[in-house]
PDB file of C-alpha atoms in Angstrom:
ATOM      1  CA  MET C  67     -90.749 -29.014  70.837  1.00 81.00           C
ATOM      2  CA  ALA C  68     -90.639 -29.624  67.080  1.00 82.00           C
ATOM      3  CA  ASP C  69     -94.342 -28.798  66.758  1.00 80.00           C
ATOM      4  CA  THR C  70     -94.012 -25.453  68.557  1.00 77.00           C
ATOM      5  CA  LEU C  71     -90.807 -24.473  66.785  1.00 81.00           C
ATOM      6  CA  GLY C  72     -92.473 -25.307  63.466  1.00 82.00           C
ATOM      7  CA  VAL C  73     -95.388 -22.986  64.261  1.00 78.00           C
ATOM      8  CA  VAL C  74     -93.012 -20.180  65.285  1.00 79.00           C
ATOM      9  CA  LEU C  75     -90.856 -20.638  62.178  1.00 82.00           C
ATOM     10  CA  ALA C  76     -93.888 -20.716  59.870  1.00 80.00           C
ATOM     11  CA  GLY C  77     -95.332 -17.607  61.524  1.00 77.00           C
ATOM     12  CA  TRP C  78     -92.043 -15.785  60.973  1.00 81.00           C
ATOM     13  CA  LEU C  79     -91.702 -16.882  57.325  1.00 81.00           C
ATOM     14  CA  MET C  80     -95.283 -16.640  56.055  1.00 77.00           C
ATOM     15  CA  PRO C  81     -95.763 -12.834  55.819  1.00 75.00           C
ATOM     16  CA  GLN C  82     -92.851 -12.373  53.393  1.00 82.00           C
ATOM     17  CA  HIS C  83     -91.804 -15.884  52.332  1.00 83.00           C
ATOM     18  CA  LEU C  84     -94.913 -18.053  52.095  1.00 84.00           C
ATOM     19  CA  SER C  85     -93.428 -20.390  49.487  1.00 87.00           C
ATOM     20  CA  VAL C  86     -90.386 -21.020  51.698  1.00 87.00           C
ATOM     21  CA  THR C  87     -92.636 -22.607  54.366  1.00 86.00           C
ATOM     22  CA  TYR C  88     -93.620 -25.274  51.834  1.00 89.00           C
ATOM     23  CA  TRP C  89     -90.011 -25.985  50.923  1.00 90.00           C
ATOM     24  CA  VAL C  90     -89.134 -26.298  54.618  1.00 88.00           C
ATOM     25  CA  TYR C  91     -92.084 -28.647  55.083  1.00 89.00           C
ATOM     26  CA  LEU C  92     -90.968 -30.695  52.065  1.00 93.00           C
ATOM     27  CA  ALA C  93     -87.439 -30.982  53.502  1.00 92.00           C
ATOM     28  CA  ALA C  94     -88.842 -32.078  56.884  1.00 90.00           C
ATOM     29  CA  ALA C  95     -91.052 -34.672  55.154  1.00 93.00           C
ATOM     30  CA  LEU C  96     -88.060 -36.103  53.287  1.00 95.00           C
ATOM     31  CA  ILE C  97     -86.089 -36.351  56.539  1.00 93.00           C
ATOM     32  CA  ALA C  98     -89.082 -38.138  58.090  1.00 92.00           C
ATOM     33  CA  ILE C  99     -89.170 -40.602  55.174  1.00 93.00           C
ATOM     34  CA  LEU C 100     -85.477 -41.333  55.679  1.00 92.00           C
ATOM     35  CA  ALA C 101     -86.095 -41.941  59.378  1.00 91.00           C
ATOM     36  CA  ILE C 102     -89.016 -44.261  58.600  1.00 90.00           C
ATOM     37  CA  SER C 103     -86.920 -46.201  56.098  1.00 89.00           C
ATOM     38  CA  GLY C 104     -84.584 -47.097  58.949  1.00 85.00           C
ATOM     39  CA  LEU C 105     -87.366 -48.925  60.799  1.00 83.00           C
ATOM     40  CA  HIS C 106     -87.450 -52.690  60.318  1.00 78.00           C
ATOM     41  CA  VAL C 107     -89.888 -55.383  61.389  1.00 66.00           C
ATOM     42  CA  PRO C 108     -88.225 -57.769  63.907  1.00 67.00           C
ATOM     43  CA  GLN C 109     -86.985 -60.960  62.260  1.00 64.00           C
ATOM     44  CA  ARG C 110     -89.102 -63.178  64.517  1.00 61.00           C
ATOM     45  CA  GLN C 111     -92.247 -61.540  63.127  1.00 54.00           C
ATOM     46  CA  LEU C 112     -91.108 -61.968  59.520  1.00 52.00           C
ATOM     47  CA  THR C 113     -90.633 -65.704  60.022  1.00 53.00           C
ATOM     48  CA  LYS C 114     -94.210 -66.267  61.187  1.00 53.00           C
ATOM     49  CA  THR C 115     -96.340 -68.100  58.693  1.00 49.00           C
ATOM     50  CA  HIS C 116     -99.495 -66.538  57.295  1.00 51.00           C
ATOM     51  CA  SER C 117    -101.644 -69.234  58.922  1.00 51.00           C
ATOM     52  CA  THR C 118    -100.595 -68.109  62.402  1.00 60.00           C
ATOM     53  CA  GLN C 119    -101.733 -64.544  61.776  1.00 62.00           C
ATOM     54  CA  PRO C 120    -105.235 -63.834  63.118  1.00 63.00           C
ATOM     55  CA  SER C 121    -107.798 -62.608  60.620  1.00 66.00           C
ATOM     56  CA  LEU C 122    -109.181 -59.081  60.744  1.00 65.00           C
ATOM     57  CA  ARG C 123    -112.524 -60.464  61.913  1.00 71.00           C
ATOM     58  CA  THR C 124    -110.843 -62.294  64.787  1.00 70.00           C
ATOM     59  CA  ILE C 125    -108.976 -59.162  65.839  1.00 67.00           C
ATOM     60  CA  LEU C 126    -112.146 -57.038  65.742  1.00 69.00           C
ATOM     61  CA  ARG C 127    -114.160 -59.594  67.727  1.00 74.00           C
ATOM     62  CA  ALA C 128    -111.431 -59.878  70.369  1.00 71.00           C
ATOM     63  CA  ALA C 129    -111.147 -56.091  70.604  1.00 72.00           C
ATOM     64  CA  ALA C 130    -114.927 -55.687  70.935  1.00 76.00           C
ATOM     65  CA  HIS C 131    -115.045 -58.381  73.639  1.00 74.00           C
ATOM     66  CA  LEU C 132    -112.244 -56.678  75.554  1.00 75.00           C
ATOM     67  CA  LEU C 133    -113.970 -53.307  75.304  1.00 74.00           C
ATOM     68  CA  VAL C 134    -117.248 -54.773  76.601  1.00 78.00           C
ATOM     69  CA  THR C 135    -115.667 -56.663  79.494  1.00 80.00           C
ATOM     70  CA  GLN C 136    -113.093 -54.028  80.514  1.00 81.00           C
ATOM     71  CA  ARG C 137    -115.148 -51.372  82.305  1.00 82.00           C
ATOM     72  CA  ARG C 138    -112.025 -49.466  83.359  1.00 85.00           C
ATOM     73  CA  LEU C 139    -110.809 -49.272  79.767  1.00 85.00           C
ATOM     74  CA  ARG C 140    -114.151 -47.837  78.606  1.00 86.00           C
ATOM     75  CA  LEU C 141    -114.139 -45.217  81.354  1.00 87.00           C
ATOM     76  CA  LEU C 142    -110.534 -44.256  80.596  1.00 89.00           C
ATOM     77  CA  MET C 143    -111.380 -43.753  76.915  1.00 89.00           C
ATOM     78  CA  ILE C 144    -114.382 -41.573  77.776  1.00 89.00           C
ATOM     79  CA  PHE C 145    -112.385 -39.529  80.286  1.00 91.00           C
ATOM     80  CA  ASP C 146    -109.514 -39.104  77.818  1.00 91.00           C
ATOM     81  CA  ALA C 147    -111.890 -38.026  75.039  1.00 91.00           C
ATOM     82  CA  LEU C 148    -113.848 -35.486  77.104  1.00 92.00           C
ATOM     83  CA  PHE C 149    -110.780 -34.043  78.839  1.00 93.00           C
ATOM     84  CA  SER C 150    -108.844 -33.741  75.583  1.00 93.00           C
ATOM     85  CA  ALA C 151    -111.815 -32.263  73.716  1.00 94.00           C
ATOM     86  CA  LEU C 152    -112.248 -29.549  76.351  1.00 93.00           C
ATOM     87  CA  GLY C 153    -108.541 -28.696  76.356  1.00 93.00           C
ATOM     88  CA  THR C 154    -108.269 -28.762  72.559  1.00 93.00           C
ATOM     89  CA  THR C 155    -111.308 -26.499  72.228  1.00 95.00           C
ATOM     90  CA  TYR C 156    -109.787 -23.939  74.592  1.00 94.00           C
ATOM     91  CA  TYR C 157    -106.505 -24.131  72.673  1.00 92.00           C
ATOM     92  CA  TYR C 158    -108.103 -23.310  69.310  1.00 91.00           C
ATOM     93  CA  TYR C 159    -110.643 -20.733  70.448  1.00 93.00           C
ATOM     94  CA  PHE C 160    -108.036 -18.844  72.472  1.00 92.00           C
ATOM     95  CA  GLN C 161    -106.295 -18.109  69.185  1.00 88.00           C
ATOM     96  CA  THR C 162    -109.311 -15.992  68.217  1.00 89.00           C
ATOM     97  CA  VAL C 163    -108.906 -14.135  71.521  1.00 90.00           C
ATOM     98  CA  MET C 164    -105.275 -13.362  70.699  1.00 89.00           C
ATOM     99  CA  THR C 165    -106.395 -12.027  67.314  1.00 86.00           C
ATOM    100  CA  ALA C 166    -109.223  -9.952  68.825  1.00 88.00           C
ATOM    101  CA  GLN C 167    -106.857  -8.505  71.440  1.00 89.00           C
ATOM    102  CA  HIS C 168    -104.314  -7.641  68.718  1.00 89.00           C
ATOM    103  CA  PHE C 169    -101.466  -9.622  70.265  1.00 88.00           C
ATOM    104  CA  SER C 170     -98.183  -8.784  68.591  1.00 84.00           C
ATOM    105  CA  GLY C 171     -96.196 -11.452  66.784  1.00 79.00           C
ATOM    106  CA  ARG C 172     -93.490 -11.217  69.441  1.00 82.00           C
ATOM    107  CA  LEU C 173     -96.015 -11.774  72.254  1.00 87.00           C
ATOM    108  CA  ILE C 174     -97.588 -14.754  70.490  1.00 85.00           C
ATOM    109  CA  THR C 175     -94.130 -16.247  69.940  1.00 83.00           C
ATOM    110  CA  THR C 176     -93.304 -15.760  73.625  1.00 87.00           C
ATOM    111  CA  ILE C 177     -96.535 -17.489  74.655  1.00 89.00           C
ATOM    112  CA  LEU C 178     -95.860 -20.414  72.304  1.00 86.00           C
ATOM    113  CA  ILE C 179     -92.300 -20.882  73.547  1.00 87.00           C
ATOM    114  CA  ALA C 180     -93.427 -20.665  77.190  1.00 90.00           C
ATOM    115  CA  SER C 181     -96.099 -23.259  76.435  1.00 89.00           C
ATOM    116  CA  MET C 182     -93.504 -25.510  74.799  1.00 88.00           C
ATOM    117  CA  ALA C 183     -91.218 -25.311  77.835  1.00 89.00           C
ATOM    118  CA  LEU C 184     -94.065 -26.085  80.248  1.00 91.00           C
ATOM    119  CA  ASN C 185     -95.208 -28.991  78.065  1.00 89.00           C
ATOM    120  CA  ILE C 186     -91.739 -30.532  78.174  1.00 89.00           C
ATOM    121  CA  VAL C 187     -91.659 -30.171  81.965  1.00 90.00           C
ATOM    122  CA  ALA C 188     -95.126 -31.752  82.238  1.00 89.00           C
ATOM    123  CA  ILE C 189     -94.087 -34.727  80.092  1.00 89.00           C
ATOM    124  CA  GLN C 190     -90.959 -35.248  82.198  1.00 89.00           C
ATOM    125  CA  LEU C 191     -93.098 -35.231  85.351  1.00 88.00           C
ATOM    126  CA  THR C 192     -95.354 -38.049  84.148  1.00 88.00           C
ATOM    127  CA  PRO C 193     -93.190 -41.008  85.364  1.00 88.00           C
ATOM    128  CA  TRP C 194     -92.703 -39.334  88.753  1.00 89.00           C
ATOM    129  CA  LEU C 195     -96.435 -38.731  89.146  1.00 88.00           C
ATOM    130  CA  GLN C 196     -97.219 -42.340  88.260  1.00 87.00           C
ATOM    131  CA  ARG C 197     -94.781 -43.596  90.891  1.00 88.00           C
ATOM    132  CA  HIS C 198     -96.182 -41.401  93.668  1.00 88.00           C
ATOM    133  CA  GLN C 199     -99.916 -41.370  92.927  1.00 87.00           C
ATOM    134  CA  THR C 200    -102.559 -43.946  92.136  1.00 87.00           C
ATOM    135  CA  GLN C 201    -104.565 -43.818  88.928  1.00 85.00           C
ATOM    136  CA  HIS C 202    -107.616 -42.425  90.736  1.00 85.00           C
ATOM    137  CA  GLN C 203    -105.551 -39.719  92.430  1.00 87.00           C
ATOM    138  CA  LEU C 204    -103.998 -38.666  89.129  1.00 90.00           C
ATOM    139  CA  LEU C 205    -107.322 -38.524  87.293  1.00 89.00           C
ATOM    140  CA  TYR C 206    -108.977 -36.536  90.075  1.00 89.00           C
ATOM    141  CA  GLY C 207    -105.954 -34.236  90.153  1.00 90.00           C
ATOM    142  CA  LEU C 208    -106.158 -33.657  86.405  1.00 91.00           C
ATOM    143  CA  CYS C 209    -109.876 -32.937  86.673  1.00 92.00           C
ATOM    144  CA  LEU C 210    -109.455 -30.505  89.554  1.00 93.00           C
ATOM    145  CA  SER C 211    -106.616 -28.707  87.774  1.00 92.00           C
ATOM    146  CA  MET C 212    -108.743 -28.300  84.640  1.00 93.00           C
ATOM    147  CA  ILE C 213    -111.732 -27.128  86.709  1.00 93.00           C
ATOM    148  CA  MET C 214    -109.707 -24.531  88.622  1.00 94.00           C
ATOM    149  CA  ALA C 215    -108.189 -23.234  85.392  1.00 93.00           C
ATOM    150  CA  LEU C 216    -111.562 -22.924  83.656  1.00 93.00           C
ATOM    151  CA  LEU C 217    -113.307 -21.348  86.634  1.00 93.00           C
ATOM    152  CA  SER C 218    -110.600 -18.682  86.655  1.00 92.00           C
ATOM    153  CA  ALA C 219    -111.799 -17.598  83.213  1.00 91.00           C
ATOM    154  CA  PHE C 220    -114.809 -15.887  84.852  1.00 92.00           C
ATOM    155  CA  SER C 221    -112.460 -13.033  85.808  1.00 87.00           C
ATOM    156  CA  HIS C 222    -112.221 -11.923  82.123  1.00 86.00           C
ATOM    157  CA  ALA C 223    -108.621 -10.760  82.791  1.00 90.00           C
ATOM    158  CA  ILE C 224    -106.613 -11.284  79.604  1.00 91.00           C
ATOM    159  CA  GLY C 225    -103.427 -12.057  81.527  1.00 90.00           C
ATOM    160  CA  LEU C 226    -105.228 -14.779  83.450  1.00 92.00           C
ATOM    161  CA  LEU C 227    -106.675 -16.198  80.231  1.00 92.00           C
ATOM    162  CA  VAL C 228    -103.122 -16.497  78.891  1.00 93.00           C
ATOM    163  CA  LEU C 229    -102.089 -18.293  82.093  1.00 94.00           C
ATOM    164  CA  ILE C 230    -105.066 -20.656  81.722  1.00 94.00           C
ATOM    165  CA  TYR C 231    -103.935 -21.348  78.148  1.00 94.00           C
ATOM    166  CA  LEU C 232    -100.486 -22.349  79.424  1.00 94.00           C
ATOM    167  CA  VAL C 233    -101.898 -24.524  82.218  1.00 94.00           C
ATOM    168  CA  ILE C 234    -104.351 -26.348  79.947  1.00 94.00           C
ATOM    169  CA  ASN C 235    -101.649 -26.989  77.335  1.00 92.00           C
ATOM    170  CA  SER C 236     -99.443 -28.465  80.081  1.00 93.00           C
ATOM    171  CA  LEU C 237    -102.268 -30.732  81.237  1.00 93.00           C
ATOM    172  CA  MET C 238    -102.833 -31.852  77.653  1.00 92.00           C
ATOM    173  CA  ALA C 239     -99.134 -32.653  77.273  1.00 90.00           C
ATOM    174  CA  LEU C 240     -99.181 -34.602  80.545  1.00 90.00           C
ATOM    175  CA  ILE C 241    -102.111 -36.867  79.725  1.00 90.00           C
ATOM    176  CA  GLU C 242    -100.679 -38.123  76.415  1.00 88.00           C
ATOM    177  CA  PRO C 243     -97.904 -40.303  77.891  1.00 88.00           C
ATOM    178  CA  LEU C 244    -100.063 -41.000  80.943  1.00 90.00           C
ATOM    179  CA  PHE C 245    -102.943 -42.509  78.980  1.00 90.00           C
ATOM    180  CA  SER C 246    -100.543 -44.216  76.608  1.00 88.00           C
ATOM    181  CA  ASN C 247     -99.191 -46.088  79.636  1.00 88.00           C
ATOM    182  CA  TYR C 248    -102.682 -46.869  80.929  1.00 88.00           C
ATOM    183  CA  TYR C 249    -103.814 -48.238  77.560  1.00 87.00           C
ATOM    184  CA  ASN C 250    -100.670 -50.316  77.126  1.00 86.00           C
ATOM    185  CA  GLN C 251    -101.230 -51.892  80.547  1.00 86.00           C
ATOM    186  CA  LEU C 252    -104.839 -52.842  79.794  1.00 84.00           C
ATOM    187  CA  ILE C 253    -104.793 -53.743  76.086  1.00 82.00           C
ATOM    188  CA  PRO C 254    -103.051 -56.900  74.767  1.00 79.00           C
ATOM    189  CA  ASN C 255    -100.690 -56.470  71.813  1.00 77.00           C
ATOM    190  CA  GLY C 256    -103.076 -58.145  69.369  1.00 73.00           C
ATOM    191  CA  GLN C 257    -105.905 -55.674  69.963  1.00 75.00           C
ATOM    192  CA  ARG C 258    -103.881 -52.544  70.718  1.00 79.00           C
ATOM    193  CA  ALA C 259    -104.033 -50.911  67.279  1.00 78.00           C
ATOM    194  CA  THR C 260    -107.777 -51.536  66.984  1.00 79.00           C
ATOM    195  CA  LEU C 261    -108.671 -50.249  70.440  1.00 82.00           C
ATOM    196  CA  LEU C 262    -106.409 -47.210  70.146  1.00 84.00           C
ATOM    197  CA  SER C 263    -108.335 -46.402  66.973  1.00 84.00           C
ATOM    198  CA  VAL C 264    -111.545 -46.696  68.999  1.00 84.00           C
ATOM    199  CA  ALA C 265    -110.134 -44.264  71.573  1.00 86.00           C
ATOM    200  CA  SER C 266    -109.267 -41.854  68.758  1.00 87.00           C
ATOM    201  CA  MET C 267    -112.794 -42.183  67.365  1.00 87.00           C
ATOM    202  CA  VAL C 268    -114.335 -41.411  70.777  1.00 88.00           C
ATOM    203  CA  PHE C 269    -112.214 -38.245  70.945  1.00 91.00           C
ATOM    204  CA  SER C 270    -113.367 -37.277  67.445  1.00 91.00           C
ATOM    205  CA  LEU C 271    -117.007 -37.729  68.453  1.00 90.00           C
ATOM    206  CA  ALA C 272    -116.428 -35.581  71.552  1.00 92.00           C
ATOM    207  CA  MET C 273    -114.852 -32.863  69.393  1.00 94.00           C
ATOM    208  CA  ILE C 274    -117.705 -32.992  66.880  1.00 93.00           C
ATOM    209  CA  SER C 275    -120.114 -32.295  69.742  1.00 91.00           C
ATOM    210  CA  ALA C 276    -118.079 -29.856  71.823  1.00 92.00           C
ATOM    211  CA  PHE C 277    -116.406 -27.632  69.238  1.00 93.00           C
ATOM    212  CA  PRO C 278    -119.481 -26.183  67.465  1.00 94.00           C
ATOM    213  CA  LEU C 279    -121.491 -25.984  70.712  1.00 94.00           C
ATOM    214  CA  ILE C 280    -118.785 -24.031  72.525  1.00 94.00           C
ATOM    215  CA  GLY C 281    -118.260 -21.836  69.462  1.00 94.00           C
ATOM    216  CA  TRP C 282    -121.979 -21.020  69.434  1.00 95.00           C
ATOM    217  CA  LEU C 283    -121.894 -20.188  73.144  1.00 94.00           C
ATOM    218  CA  ILE C 284    -118.857 -17.931  72.667  1.00 93.00           C
ATOM    219  CA  GLN C 285    -120.824 -15.957  70.079  1.00 93.00           C
ATOM    220  CA  ARG C 286    -123.720 -15.573  72.528  1.00 92.00           C
ATOM    221  CA  VAL C 287    -122.108 -14.961  75.928  1.00 93.00           C
ATOM    222  CA  GLY C 288    -118.387 -14.515  75.245  1.00 91.00           C
ATOM    223  CA  PHE C 289    -115.214 -16.541  75.623  1.00 92.00           C
ATOM    224  CA  ALA C 290    -114.651 -16.110  79.374  1.00 92.00           C
ATOM    225  CA  VAL C 291    -118.214 -16.895  80.461  1.00 93.00           C
ATOM    226  CA  THR C 292    -118.392 -19.923  78.167  1.00 93.00           C
ATOM    227  CA  PHE C 293    -115.247 -21.595  79.468  1.00 94.00           C
ATOM    228  CA  GLY C 294    -115.949 -20.542  83.049  1.00 93.00           C
ATOM    229  CA  SER C 295    -119.327 -22.262  82.715  1.00 93.00           C
ATOM    230  CA  CYS C 296    -117.590 -25.344  81.284  1.00 93.00           C
ATOM    231  CA  GLY C 297    -115.463 -25.431  84.434  1.00 92.00           C
ATOM    232  CA  LEU C 298    -118.590 -25.130  86.611  1.00 93.00           C
ATOM    233  CA  LEU C 299    -120.367 -27.950  84.770  1.00 92.00           C
ATOM    234  CA  THR C 300    -117.260 -30.133  85.001  1.00 91.00           C
ATOM    235  CA  LEU C 301    -117.102 -29.481  88.758  1.00 90.00           C
ATOM    236  CA  ILE C 302    -120.762 -30.492  89.164  1.00 90.00           C
ATOM    237  CA  ALA C 303    -120.159 -33.657  87.122  1.00 87.00           C
ATOM    238  CA  LEU C 304    -117.068 -34.538  89.174  1.00 85.00           C
ATOM    239  CA  LEU C 305    -118.890 -34.056  92.490  1.00 84.00           C
ATOM    240  CA  SER C 306    -121.788 -36.174  91.224  1.00 84.00           C
ATOM    241  CA  LEU C 307    -119.452 -38.985  90.165  1.00 77.00           C
ATOM    242  CA  TYR C 308    -117.572 -38.787  93.476  1.00 72.00           C
ATOM    243  CA  GLY C 309    -120.840 -39.023  95.414  1.00 74.00           C
ATOM    244  CA  TYR C 310    -121.967 -41.978  93.300  1.00 66.00           C
ATOM    245  CA  ALA C 311    -118.657 -43.763  93.879  1.00 66.00           C
ATOM    246  CA  ARG C 312    -118.902 -43.181  97.633  1.00 71.00           C
ATOM    247  CA  ARG C 313    -122.455 -44.581  97.752  1.00 72.00           C
ATOM    248  CA  ARG C 314    -121.399 -47.682  95.827  1.00 70.00           C
ATOM    249  CA  ALA C 315    -118.433 -48.193  98.158  1.00 65.00           C
ATOM    250  CA  VAL C 316    -120.719 -47.971 101.199  1.00 70.00           C
ATOM    251  CA  GLN C 317    -123.197 -50.458  99.684  1.00 69.00           C
ATOM    252  CA  HIS C 318    -120.438 -52.987  99.081  1.00 67.00           C
TER     253      HIS C 318
END
């Protein structure tokens, strides 16, 4: 909510009051510093002696061992990175579509606020979804939702592209708390910071590959065809993985 409202406020201020946006940002940063200053390390951690603290090398070796031995964790990181990279790419490149279509400031604001509301709803749904669906069901559901949204882009209808933008943003909002829960369940406290950094790095690598490639394709064949094709390729990959999983289940 704060992120979206900040974008809307900055968009409203920048044409006539650019310097004010920096003062607002400065005020928000000071408030954040005050909030951070209220955080304290638990007393039980302060009383630990230095000798009981594992070295950085020990932490890295334990994290690497966990990553090698935990196949599910590796697959979750890869899924998270690829899914998030695809959604993030649509989010940023759709902004060029809004510019090319000469969306008014009021329309862009409406889209952003609608996206914010849907994101909040999606986040609130996460605990309910986890209670009523298994991890495999949720991941397949996320994949199918993304595929259906992207395949719809083949229609070239601008209204449908806006709807896809809202759906993909909602899916992106939903997976953040979802994967946070999954990682917390699989990663011990001692290696959590290190392995979450690894997950962030995998996402960065996916973005480095996907963002320029999709941008190049948009220049060649257009926005709608590019993302529709991404949906088609994702569908083929999902069907291939499903078939592979079924064959392995039969063999065992």
